[in-house]
Amino acid sequence: MSRKTFQRLSLDDRRRSLMEATLTCVARHGLHGASVRRITEEAGVTVGLVRHYFGSKDELIRNAYAYLVGQLTAQASESARATEGKSEAQLASFLRANLTKPNMDEETVSLWATFIGRVRHDPGFAEIHRDGYREFLNVLESLIEPVLIAHGCPYSIAICRNHAIALNGLIDGLWMEGAINSGLYAQDILPDLITSAAERLLDLPAGTLSAPDIPHHTSNAPTHPKQQSKPS
Amino acid sequence: MSRKTFQRLSLDDRRRSLMEATLTCVARHGLHGASVRRITEEAGVTVGLVRHYFGSKDELIRNAYAYLVGQLTAQASESARATEGKSEAQLASFLRANLTKPNMDEETVSLWATFIGRVRHDPGFAEIHRDGYREFLNVLESLIEPVLIAHGCPYSIAICRNHAIALNGLIDGLWMEGAINSGLYAQDILPDLITSAAERLLDLPAGTLSAPDIPHHTSNAPTHPKQQSKPS
DNA sequence: CGCACTGTTATACAATTGAATAATTTTAAT
DNA sequence: ATTAAAATTATTCAATTGTATAACAGTGCG
């Protein structure tokens, strides 16, 4: 009857390991099925560590949520930052990043929704969500602004913000429904769909955001390959 | 120690009562806090009835979810159907209905998100969600079609469907973020924002959807004096 | 090498959970 | 008014939950 041999991890490593195990368990079994025992088993440790590192299970879950939100926005804005070239390309890259892997992932969306359900009841969750959302809006605004200016669109802070709100809604909605409703339509259509939709939302000429350089191959558009009617 | 006096309810009434109590409890305490005991206490009965009417707690929750989804789409499409006049007005009415009370409600959105998190793990939830989503898309398509035709827009089944997908994404995203993020911006702006956004998404002339007849200048009514009556 | 520190394991415990069963009351038909 | 069937209550039970506590073991410092 020897004890389990173990390895001491640094504070950050152990905390991250527990948070990731939490996300895995919530994704697999839902919030109600993510018990401390399952989480710690997933992380390969025993239950005591939750109390040791996070004080309580709730605090662990809150931290895991913040960890997830951080990763999501970081990945998308990183994708924009990594795109060289004109501001249109960066905005397009950001939009597409939200509707392609790894962000566009059923498990991730499912996780996100599960946590959103707790925002209303837990002030800690509310704060995490609000901060994440605010940052997302800010990134979006900073990407929209130069595009509007470059095209001589009517511009003001209020206009820019409203565009960001609408665009964010579009991203979120397509992201959620698209990831969960795999089956009603192919997810592949979403990146092209959102770039074209964004052009119209921002009153940009058609084609501004789609394929300035790279051919995005709008796969199979059977009958009407493109709608380029521009009513005056 | 006499027993609790009780009243026999019809099968439908009792079932609905239990489903509504379930939604109330999930909204108040989250899924994990909606225990059979709390639910039945909310409904004013004892725990045995869950087994009697639904067989298991999971089945009760599934039914409550279907009940919620049904109410949501019914209310929105009812709002469109009740609007007399041109097809533009009906579409506008549908859009606005999704972003005003009673559909635009933090508790409702929170409920919806909580359930969405289970869609991935529970085939029963998945079916309910898919059916509800499909119907929502269909309603949207049937509202978009006549508007496109009336304005001589390029039209095909594929185009119409893509517009419905985008518009549905916009609705869902604004609905969710708007309801939960009260504080970052006023929810009042959303109805106008979505009508104007929808005009651009569908390539309609500006003003087509906004205020054809009715001035919906929703003067900032701080509190909603009238409680939305639940369909009995 | 020895020793203290603390990360980690192991175990215990009270509370809560969903479900099952038995007992009782209401309702409606006769 | 009797009676049978169904609805509802009351109670029990095993399993699981989150947390608390004590014992152990890996690590680095002297």
PDB file of C-alpha atoms in Angstrom, chain B residues 17-197:
ATOM      1  CA  SER B  17     -46.707  23.924 -14.049  1.00  0.00           C
ATOM      2  CA  LEU B  18     -43.707  21.681 -13.511  1.00  0.00           C
ATOM      3  CA  MET B  19     -41.985  22.874 -16.674  1.00  0.00           C
ATOM      4  CA  GLU B  20     -42.432  26.509 -15.741  1.00  0.00           C
ATOM      5  CA  ALA B  21     -41.161  25.867 -12.257  1.00  0.00           C
ATOM      6  CA  THR B  22     -38.161  24.209 -13.854  1.00  0.00           C
ATOM      7  CA  LEU B  23     -37.426  27.242 -16.015  1.00  0.00           C
ATOM      8  CA  THR B  24     -37.797  29.503 -13.019  1.00  0.00           C
ATOM      9  CA  CYS B  25     -35.366  27.436 -10.995  1.00  0.00           C
ATOM     10  CA  VAL B  26     -32.816  27.109 -13.779  1.00  0.00           C
ATOM     11  CA  ALA B  27     -33.004  30.847 -14.336  1.00  0.00           C
ATOM     12  CA  ARG B  28     -32.553  31.532 -10.652  1.00  0.00           C
ATOM     13  CA  HIS B  29     -29.939  29.005  -9.625  1.00  0.00           C
ATOM     14  CA  GLY B  30     -28.495  27.657 -12.846  1.00  0.00           C
ATOM     15  CA  LEU B  31     -28.755  24.100 -14.018  1.00  0.00           C
ATOM     16  CA  HIS B  32     -26.767  22.675 -11.148  1.00  0.00           C
ATOM     17  CA  GLY B  33     -28.949  24.416  -8.627  1.00  0.00           C
ATOM     18  CA  ALA B  34     -32.206  23.271 -10.143  1.00  0.00           C
ATOM     19  CA  SER B  35     -32.712  20.156  -8.093  1.00  0.00           C
ATOM     20  CA  VAL B  36     -35.867  18.130  -8.137  1.00  0.00           C
ATOM     21  CA  ARG B  37     -36.613  19.310  -4.649  1.00  0.00           C
ATOM     22  CA  ARG B  38     -36.312  22.975  -5.491  1.00  0.00           C
ATOM     23  CA  ILE B  39     -38.324  22.584  -8.665  1.00  0.00           C
ATOM     24  CA  THR B  40     -41.172  20.773  -6.979  1.00  0.00           C
ATOM     25  CA  GLU B  41     -41.151  23.196  -4.096  1.00  0.00           C
ATOM     26  CA  GLU B  42     -41.420  26.043  -6.605  1.00  0.00           C
ATOM     27  CA  ALA B  43     -44.348  24.264  -8.216  1.00  0.00           C
ATOM     28  CA  GLY B  44     -45.926  23.660  -4.840  1.00  0.00           C
ATOM     29  CA  VAL B  45     -45.890  19.885  -5.002  1.00  0.00           C
ATOM     30  CA  THR B  46     -43.747  17.068  -3.684  1.00  0.00           C
ATOM     31  CA  VAL B  47     -40.872  15.340  -5.382  1.00  0.00           C
ATOM     32  CA  GLY B  48     -42.763  12.255  -6.433  1.00  0.00           C
ATOM     33  CA  LEU B  49     -44.614  14.049  -9.183  1.00  0.00           C
ATOM     34  CA  VAL B  50     -41.534  14.445 -11.314  1.00  0.00           C
ATOM     35  CA  ARG B  51     -41.225  10.735 -11.671  1.00  0.00           C
ATOM     36  CA  HIS B  52     -44.948  10.402 -12.136  1.00  0.00           C
ATOM     37  CA  TYR B  53     -45.226  12.915 -14.974  1.00  0.00           C
ATOM     38  CA  PHE B  54     -41.833  12.848 -16.638  1.00  0.00           C
ATOM     39  CA  GLY B  55     -40.165   9.650 -15.524  1.00  0.00           C
ATOM     40  CA  SER B  56     -36.922  11.371 -14.635  1.00  0.00           C
ATOM     41  CA  LYS B  57     -35.476  14.779 -13.932  1.00  0.00           C
ATOM     42  CA  ASP B  58     -33.577  14.798 -17.214  1.00  0.00           C
ATOM     43  CA  GLU B  59     -36.742  14.249 -19.145  1.00  0.00           C
ATOM     44  CA  LEU B  60     -38.439  17.071 -17.276  1.00  0.00           C
ATOM     45  CA  ILE B  61     -35.618  19.426 -18.152  1.00  0.00           C
ATOM     46  CA  ARG B  62     -35.667  18.405 -21.774  1.00  0.00           C
ATOM     47  CA  ASN B  63     -39.370  19.146 -21.918  1.00  0.00           C
ATOM     48  CA  ALA B  64     -38.893  22.478 -20.217  1.00  0.00           C
ATOM     49  CA  TYR B  65     -36.278  23.388 -22.802  1.00  0.00           C
ATOM     50  CA  ALA B  66     -38.584  22.510 -25.682  1.00  0.00           C
ATOM     51  CA  TYR B  67     -41.290  24.545 -23.996  1.00  0.00           C
ATOM     52  CA  LEU B  68     -39.016  27.574 -23.802  1.00  0.00           C
ATOM     53  CA  VAL B  69     -37.848  27.356 -27.407  1.00  0.00           C
ATOM     54  CA  GLY B  70     -41.407  26.992 -28.601  1.00  0.00           C
ATOM     55  CA  GLN B  71     -42.501  30.074 -26.719  1.00  0.00           C
ATOM     56  CA  LEU B  72     -39.628  32.154 -28.059  1.00  0.00           C
ATOM     57  CA  THR B  73     -40.149  31.512 -31.744  1.00  0.00           C
ATOM     58  CA  ALA B  74     -43.901  31.626 -31.343  1.00  0.00           C
ATOM     59  CA  GLN B  75     -43.804  35.070 -29.794  1.00  0.00           C
ATOM     60  CA  ALA B  76     -41.537  36.518 -32.468  1.00  0.00           C
ATOM     61  CA  SER B  77     -43.372  35.104 -35.446  1.00  0.00           C
ATOM     62  CA  GLU B  78     -46.674  36.005 -33.862  1.00  0.00           C
ATOM     63  CA  SER B  79     -45.464  39.557 -33.701  1.00  0.00           C
ATOM     64  CA  ALA B  80     -44.782  39.456 -37.434  1.00  0.00           C
ATOM     65  CA  ARG B  81     -48.077  37.820 -38.271  1.00  0.00           C
ATOM     66  CA  ALA B  82     -49.977  40.376 -36.264  1.00  0.00           C
ATOM     67  CA  THR B  83     -48.425  43.190 -38.252  1.00  0.00           C
ATOM     68  CA  GLU B  84     -50.664  44.274 -41.064  1.00  0.00           C
ATOM     69  CA  GLY B  85     -49.327  45.846 -44.162  1.00  0.00           C
ATOM     70  CA  LYS B  86     -46.455  45.340 -46.502  1.00  0.00           C
ATOM     71  CA  SER B  87     -43.894  42.604 -46.257  1.00  0.00           C
ATOM     72  CA  GLU B  88     -41.247  45.116 -45.218  1.00  0.00           C
ATOM     73  CA  ALA B  89     -43.263  46.003 -42.141  1.00  0.00           C
ATOM     74  CA  GLN B  90     -43.643  42.370 -41.207  1.00  0.00           C
ATOM     75  CA  LEU B  91     -39.949  41.656 -41.473  1.00  0.00           C
ATOM     76  CA  ALA B  92     -39.170  44.771 -39.492  1.00  0.00           C
ATOM     77  CA  SER B  93     -41.665  43.763 -36.862  1.00  0.00           C
ATOM     78  CA  PHE B  94     -40.107  40.333 -36.559  1.00  0.00           C
ATOM     79  CA  LEU B  95     -36.635  41.773 -36.194  1.00  0.00           C
ATOM     80  CA  ARG B  96     -37.678  44.292 -33.585  1.00  0.00           C
ATOM     81  CA  ALA B  97     -39.654  41.701 -31.637  1.00  0.00           C
ATOM     82  CA  ASN B  98     -36.494  39.726 -31.059  1.00  0.00           C
ATOM     83  CA  LEU B  99     -34.756  42.707 -29.536  1.00  0.00           C
ATOM     84  CA  THR B 100     -37.509  44.024 -27.320  1.00  0.00           C
ATOM     85  CA  LYS B 101     -39.407  42.637 -24.404  1.00  0.00           C
ATOM     86  CA  PRO B 102     -40.472  40.045 -23.712  1.00  0.00           C
ATOM     87  CA  ASN B 103     -38.047  38.147 -25.921  1.00  0.00           C
ATOM     88  CA  MET B 104     -35.157  40.444 -25.145  1.00  0.00           C
ATOM     89  CA  ASP B 105     -34.850  39.561 -21.525  1.00  0.00           C
ATOM     90  CA  GLU B 106     -31.757  38.796 -19.544  1.00  0.00           C
ATOM     91  CA  GLU B 107     -33.317  35.897 -17.732  1.00  0.00           C
ATOM     92  CA  THR B 108     -34.594  34.354 -20.933  1.00  0.00           C
ATOM     93  CA  VAL B 109     -31.258  34.688 -22.660  1.00  0.00           C
ATOM     94  CA  SER B 110     -29.508  33.252 -19.669  1.00  0.00           C
ATOM     95  CA  LEU B 111     -31.850  30.303 -19.683  1.00  0.00           C
ATOM     96  CA  TRP B 112     -31.322  29.751 -23.370  1.00  0.00           C
ATOM     97  CA  ALA B 113     -27.547  29.819 -23.047  1.00  0.00           C
ATOM     98  CA  THR B 114     -27.618  27.392 -20.162  1.00  0.00           C
ATOM     99  CA  PHE B 115     -29.568  24.913 -22.229  1.00  0.00           C
ATOM    100  CA  ILE B 116     -27.448  25.438 -25.342  1.00  0.00           C
ATOM    101  CA  GLY B 117     -24.506  24.210 -23.325  1.00  0.00           C
ATOM    102  CA  ARG B 118     -26.155  20.802 -23.087  1.00  0.00           C
ATOM    103  CA  VAL B 119     -27.008  20.456 -26.739  1.00  0.00           C
ATOM    104  CA  ARG B 120     -23.674  18.911 -27.467  1.00  0.00           C
ATOM    105  CA  HIS B 121     -23.909  16.195 -24.847  1.00  0.00           C
ATOM    106  CA  ASP B 122     -27.548  15.254 -24.915  1.00  0.00           C
ATOM    107  CA  PRO B 123     -29.070  13.979 -28.166  1.00  0.00           C
ATOM    108  CA  GLY B 124     -32.505  14.967 -26.916  1.00  0.00           C
ATOM    109  CA  PHE B 125     -31.384  18.550 -26.468  1.00  0.00           C
ATOM    110  CA  ALA B 126     -29.705  18.482 -29.854  1.00  0.00           C
ATOM    111  CA  GLU B 127     -32.913  17.490 -31.574  1.00  0.00           C
ATOM    112  CA  ILE B 128     -34.943  20.134 -29.811  1.00  0.00           C
ATOM    113  CA  HIS B 129     -32.421  22.790 -30.690  1.00  0.00           C
ATOM    114  CA  ARG B 130     -32.094  21.766 -34.301  1.00  0.00           C
ATOM    115  CA  ASP B 131     -35.821  21.723 -34.817  1.00  0.00           C
ATOM    116  CA  GLY B 132     -36.234  25.122 -33.231  1.00  0.00           C
ATOM    117  CA  TYR B 133     -33.421  26.587 -35.257  1.00  0.00           C
ATOM    118  CA  ARG B 134     -34.705  25.155 -38.494  1.00  0.00           C
ATOM    119  CA  GLU B 135     -38.111  26.637 -37.882  1.00  0.00           C
ATOM    120  CA  PHE B 136     -36.633  29.999 -37.021  1.00  0.00           C
ATOM    121  CA  LEU B 137     -34.659  29.986 -40.277  1.00  0.00           C
ATOM    122  CA  ASN B 138     -37.744  29.041 -42.239  1.00  0.00           C
ATOM    123  CA  VAL B 139     -39.776  31.859 -40.762  1.00  0.00           C
ATOM    124  CA  LEU B 140     -36.963  34.248 -41.538  1.00  0.00           C
ATOM    125  CA  GLU B 141     -36.695  33.057 -45.119  1.00  0.00           C
ATOM    126  CA  SER B 142     -40.410  33.395 -45.665  1.00  0.00           C
ATOM    127  CA  LEU B 143     -40.238  36.969 -44.404  1.00  0.00           C
ATOM    128  CA  ILE B 144     -37.186  37.888 -46.449  1.00  0.00           C
ATOM    129  CA  GLU B 145     -38.374  36.457 -49.738  1.00  0.00           C
ATOM    130  CA  PRO B 146     -41.231  38.842 -50.533  1.00  0.00           C
ATOM    131  CA  VAL B 147     -39.133  41.819 -49.530  1.00  0.00           C
ATOM    132  CA  LEU B 148     -36.365  40.855 -51.915  1.00  0.00           C
ATOM    133  CA  ILE B 149     -38.816  40.291 -54.716  1.00  0.00           C
ATOM    134  CA  ALA B 150     -40.652  43.533 -54.094  1.00  0.00           C
ATOM    135  CA  HIS B 151     -37.415  45.449 -54.474  1.00  0.00           C
ATOM    136  CA  GLY B 152     -36.195  43.584 -57.512  1.00  0.00           C
ATOM    137  CA  CYS B 153     -33.151  42.307 -55.688  1.00  0.00           C
ATOM    138  CA  PRO B 154     -31.207  39.413 -57.136  1.00  0.00           C
ATOM    139  CA  TYR B 155     -33.109  36.430 -55.911  1.00  0.00           C
ATOM    140  CA  SER B 156     -32.651  32.706 -55.648  1.00  0.00           C
ATOM    141  CA  ILE B 157     -33.268  30.085 -53.028  1.00  0.00           C
ATOM    142  CA  ALA B 158     -29.589  30.029 -52.167  1.00  0.00           C
ATOM    143  CA  ILE B 159     -29.365  33.787 -51.831  1.00  0.00           C
ATOM    144  CA  CYS B 160     -32.451  33.908 -49.684  1.00  0.00           C
ATOM    145  CA  ARG B 161     -31.127  31.198 -47.430  1.00  0.00           C
ATOM    146  CA  ASN B 162     -27.764  32.883 -47.045  1.00  0.00           C
ATOM    147  CA  HIS B 163     -29.490  36.089 -46.091  1.00  0.00           C
ATOM    148  CA  ALA B 164     -31.535  34.193 -43.542  1.00  0.00           C
ATOM    149  CA  ILE B 165     -28.407  32.641 -42.064  1.00  0.00           C
ATOM    150  CA  ALA B 166     -26.671  35.980 -41.765  1.00  0.00           C
ATOM    151  CA  LEU B 167     -29.719  37.722 -40.403  1.00  0.00           C
ATOM    152  CA  ASN B 168     -30.315  34.965 -37.909  1.00  0.00           C
ATOM    153  CA  GLY B 169     -26.725  35.234 -36.764  1.00  0.00           C
ATOM    154  CA  LEU B 170     -27.137  38.957 -36.317  1.00  0.00           C
ATOM    155  CA  ILE B 171     -30.341  38.510 -34.361  1.00  0.00           C
ATOM    156  CA  ASP B 172     -28.916  35.844 -32.100  1.00  0.00           C
ATOM    157  CA  GLY B 173     -25.707  37.684 -31.421  1.00  0.00           C
ATOM    158  CA  LEU B 174     -27.337  40.994 -30.641  1.00  0.00           C
ATOM    159  CA  TRP B 175     -30.004  39.266 -28.620  1.00  0.00           C
ATOM    160  CA  MET B 176     -27.489  37.456 -26.482  1.00  0.00           C
ATOM    161  CA  GLU B 177     -24.869  40.098 -26.018  1.00  0.00           C
ATOM    162  CA  GLY B 178     -27.405  42.856 -25.726  1.00  0.00           C
ATOM    163  CA  ALA B 179     -29.379  41.151 -23.023  1.00  0.00           C
ATOM    164  CA  ILE B 180     -26.395  40.095 -20.995  1.00  0.00           C
ATOM    165  CA  ASN B 181     -24.231  43.165 -21.454  1.00  0.00           C
ATOM    166  CA  SER B 182     -26.655  45.681 -20.150  1.00  0.00           C
ATOM    167  CA  GLY B 183     -24.310  48.370 -19.006  1.00  0.00           C
ATOM    168  CA  LEU B 184     -21.906  48.654 -21.920  1.00  0.00           C
ATOM    169  CA  TYR B 185     -24.562  50.303 -24.014  1.00  0.00           C
ATOM    170  CA  ALA B 186     -28.264  50.938 -23.802  1.00  0.00           C
ATOM    171  CA  GLN B 187     -30.440  48.119 -25.022  1.00  0.00           C
ATOM    172  CA  ASP B 188     -32.800  50.671 -26.523  1.00  0.00           C
ATOM    173  CA  ILE B 189     -30.523  51.219 -29.474  1.00  0.00           C
ATOM    174  CA  LEU B 190     -30.740  47.620 -30.640  1.00  0.00           C
ATOM    175  CA  PRO B 191     -34.107  47.619 -32.439  1.00  0.00           C
ATOM    176  CA  ASP B 192     -33.104  50.565 -34.585  1.00  0.00           C
ATOM    177  CA  LEU B 193     -29.644  49.180 -35.002  1.00  0.00           C
ATOM    178  CA  ILE B 194     -30.861  45.865 -36.336  1.00  0.00           C
ATOM    179  CA  THR B 195     -33.353  47.339 -38.779  1.00  0.00           C
ATOM    180  CA  SER B 196     -30.726  49.572 -40.266  1.00  0.00           C
ATOM    181  CA  ALA B 197     -28.215  46.709 -40.302  1.00  0.00           C
TER     182      ALA B 197
END
